[in-house]
């Protein structure tokens, strides 16, 4: 199901990249942002739920596992901040109706999407390395859920990062 949403978001993001879009295309672009924000919210929930289950494992695990679990938690926090900014700018974009306002909001949204993409890529590198060092099945499973949620967010925002 999520991959179908991803394809729809990618197609709609191409419309979003066009500044002088016709009214119907602009409506599609706004719909694409709305769908993206729904996908980001769902994955943020998954990511944060997994992080919540990981936190007690930092103290319960071995000394060698505490550090990679903390790295995963830091990565989640980093993406959470970027995703929060993306959702804030996206919610403003959804309220814009005047063409000039919509143009400015689209530009701000693209910048927020790029920052989210960059942060996700950076943090995924750290998470993948940390996952190699986590041996506890429970911690590994939760870290994987968090990592996969970050990947889903990264993949969904990528089409919205196209420069004008």
Short mmCIF file of C-alpha atoms in Angstrom, two decimals:
data_model
loop_
_atom_site.label_atom_id
_atom_site.label_comp_id
_atom_site.label_asym_id
_atom_site.label_seq_id
_atom_site.Cartn_x
_atom_site.Cartn_y
_atom_site.Cartn_z
CA UNK A 1 0.00 0.00 0.00
CA UNK A 2 2.72 2.49 0.93
CA UNK A 3 4.53 1.95 -2.37
CA UNK A 4 1.34 2.88 -4.24
CA UNK A 5 1.14 6.06 -2.20
CA UNK A 6 4.81 6.73 -2.97
CA UNK A 7 4.17 6.50 -6.72
CA UNK A 8 1.21 8.85 -6.46
CA UNK A 9 3.22 11.29 -4.37
CA UNK A 10 6.09 11.19 -6.86
CA UNK A 11 3.79 11.91 -9.79
CA UNK A 12 2.04 14.73 -7.94
CA UNK A 13 5.36 16.20 -6.80
CA UNK A 14 6.31 16.75 -10.40
CA UNK A 15 3.29 19.03 -10.67
CA UNK A 16 4.31 20.78 -7.44
CA UNK A 17 7.67 21.66 -8.97
CA UNK A 18 5.93 23.77 -11.62
CA UNK A 19 5.60 27.35 -10.35
CA UNK A 20 3.14 28.58 -12.97
CA UNK A 21 0.78 25.63 -12.70
CA UNK A 22 -2.80 25.91 -13.86
CA UNK A 23 -5.50 25.95 -11.16
CA UNK A 24 -6.27 22.23 -11.58
CA UNK A 25 -2.57 21.38 -11.41
CA UNK A 26 -2.16 23.62 -8.35
CA UNK A 27 -5.01 21.76 -6.66
CA UNK A 28 -3.29 18.46 -7.46
CA UNK A 29 -0.05 19.83 -6.01
CA UNK A 30 -1.78 20.81 -2.79
CA UNK A 31 -3.36 17.34 -2.66
CA UNK A 32 0.11 15.83 -3.09
CA UNK A 33 1.39 17.82 -0.11
CA UNK A 34 -1.60 16.72 1.94
CA UNK A 35 -0.92 13.06 1.10
CA UNK A 36 2.78 13.50 1.84
CA UNK A 37 2.02 15.00 5.25
CA UNK A 38 -0.25 12.06 6.05
CA UNK A 39 2.52 9.62 5.09
CA UNK A 40 5.09 11.56 7.14
CA UNK A 41 2.78 11.58 10.18
CA UNK A 42 2.20 7.82 9.96
CA UNK A 43 5.91 7.10 9.69
CA UNK A 44 6.79 9.56 12.46
CA UNK A 45 4.37 7.70 14.70
CA UNK A 46 6.05 4.37 13.83
CA UNK A 47 9.50 5.88 14.33
CA UNK A 48 8.64 7.47 17.67
CA UNK A 49 6.85 4.36 18.95
CA UNK A 50 9.96 2.30 18.16
CA UNK A 51 12.16 4.90 19.89
CA UNK A 52 9.92 4.74 22.94
CA UNK A 53 10.45 0.99 23.10
CA UNK A 54 14.22 1.44 22.62
CA UNK A 55 14.76 3.94 25.44
CA UNK A 56 14.42 1.44 28.31
CA UNK A 57 16.77 -0.93 26.47
CA UNK A 58 19.63 1.55 26.74
CA UNK A 59 19.86 0.91 30.47
CA UNK A 60 18.83 -2.74 30.31
CA UNK A 61 21.34 -3.73 27.63
CA UNK A 62 25.03 -4.34 27.75
CA UNK A 63 27.48 -1.46 27.76
CA UNK A 64 28.40 -2.28 24.16
CA UNK A 65 24.77 -1.96 23.05
CA UNK A 66 23.94 1.24 24.90
CA UNK A 67 25.97 3.44 22.56
CA UNK A 68 24.53 2.15 19.25
CA UNK A 69 21.00 2.32 20.66
CA UNK A 70 21.63 5.90 21.74
CA UNK A 71 22.87 6.65 18.24
CA UNK A 72 19.60 5.33 16.83
CA UNK A 73 17.66 7.44 19.31
CA UNK A 74 19.66 10.53 18.34
CA UNK A 75 18.94 9.83 14.67
CA UNK A 76 15.22 9.59 15.42
CA UNK A 77 15.34 12.89 17.30
CA UNK A 78 17.18 14.57 14.44
CA UNK A 79 14.66 13.47 11.86
CA UNK A 80 11.77 14.27 14.21
CA UNK A 81 12.89 17.91 14.30
CA UNK A 82 13.17 18.13 10.51
CA UNK A 83 9.85 16.36 9.94
CA UNK A 84 8.18 18.71 12.41
CA UNK A 85 9.43 21.71 10.40
CA UNK A 86 8.29 20.05 7.16
CA UNK A 87 4.82 19.48 8.55
CA UNK A 88 4.61 23.05 9.82
CA UNK A 89 5.55 24.53 6.45
CA UNK A 90 3.28 22.03 4.70
CA UNK A 91 0.33 23.02 6.86
CA UNK A 92 0.93 26.67 5.93
CA UNK A 93 1.14 25.74 2.24
CA UNK A 94 -2.20 23.95 2.49
CA UNK A 95 -3.84 27.18 3.66
CA UNK A 96 -2.47 29.36 0.84
CA UNK A 97 -4.88 30.36 -1.92
CA UNK A 98 -3.41 33.44 -3.58
CA UNK A 99 -0.95 32.52 -6.36
CA UNK A 100 1.88 34.63 -4.95
CA UNK A 101 1.41 33.20 -1.46
CA UNK A 102 1.29 29.68 -2.85
CA UNK A 103 4.52 30.28 -4.79
CA UNK A 104 6.32 31.45 -1.64
CA UNK A 105 4.90 28.53 0.39
CA UNK A 106 5.96 26.02 -2.29
CA UNK A 107 9.49 27.40 -2.22
CA UNK A 108 9.65 27.16 1.58
CA UNK A 109 8.22 23.64 1.41
CA UNK A 110 10.88 22.55 -1.10
CA UNK A 111 13.59 23.87 1.23
CA UNK A 112 12.06 22.04 4.19
CA UNK A 113 11.80 18.87 2.10
CA UNK A 114 15.47 19.17 1.08
CA UNK A 115 16.54 19.58 4.71
CA UNK A 116 14.43 16.58 5.70
CA UNK A 117 15.98 14.51 2.90
CA UNK A 118 19.53 15.55 3.85
CA UNK A 119 18.96 14.78 7.52
CA UNK A 120 17.39 11.42 6.72
CA UNK A 121 20.31 10.44 4.50
CA UNK A 122 22.85 11.47 7.13
CA UNK A 123 21.08 9.73 9.98
CA UNK A 124 20.44 6.55 7.99
CA UNK A 125 24.20 6.13 7.62
CA UNK A 126 24.60 6.26 11.41
CA UNK A 127 21.62 3.99 11.98
CA UNK A 128 22.84 1.33 9.56
CA UNK A 129 26.23 1.24 11.26
CA UNK A 130 24.61 1.07 14.69
CA UNK A 131 22.31 -1.76 13.63
CA UNK A 132 25.38 -3.89 12.88
CA UNK A 133 26.44 -3.55 16.53
CA UNK A 134 23.07 -4.20 18.18
CA UNK A 135 22.77 -7.88 19.09
CA UNK A 136 19.61 -7.91 21.20
CA UNK A 137 16.72 -9.15 19.01
CA UNK A 138 14.26 -6.73 20.62
CA UNK A 139 16.55 -3.73 20.24
CA UNK A 140 17.45 -4.73 16.69
CA UNK A 141 13.78 -5.09 15.74
CA UNK A 142 12.85 -1.66 17.14
CA UNK A 143 15.88 0.03 15.58
CA UNK A 144 14.91 -1.53 12.25
CA UNK A 145 11.36 -0.19 12.54
CA UNK A 146 12.73 3.30 13.26
CA UNK A 147 15.20 3.08 10.37
CA UNK A 148 12.54 1.87 7.94
CA UNK A 149 10.23 4.72 8.95
CA UNK A 150 13.02 7.22 8.27
CA UNK A 151 13.63 5.59 4.88
CA UNK A 152 9.93 5.89 4.03
CA UNK A 153 9.93 9.59 4.95
CA UNK A 154 13.12 10.17 2.95
CA UNK A 155 11.72 8.41 -0.12
CA UNK A 156 8.41 10.27 0.09
CA UNK A 157 9.93 13.76 0.39
CA UNK A 158 12.56 13.25 -2.33
CA UNK A 159 10.26 14.22 -5.23
CA UNK A 160 9.38 17.47 -3.46
CA UNK A 161 13.01 18.60 -3.36
CA UNK A 162 13.36 19.48 -7.04
CA UNK A 163 14.78 22.96 -7.57
CA UNK A 164 12.87 25.54 -9.60
#
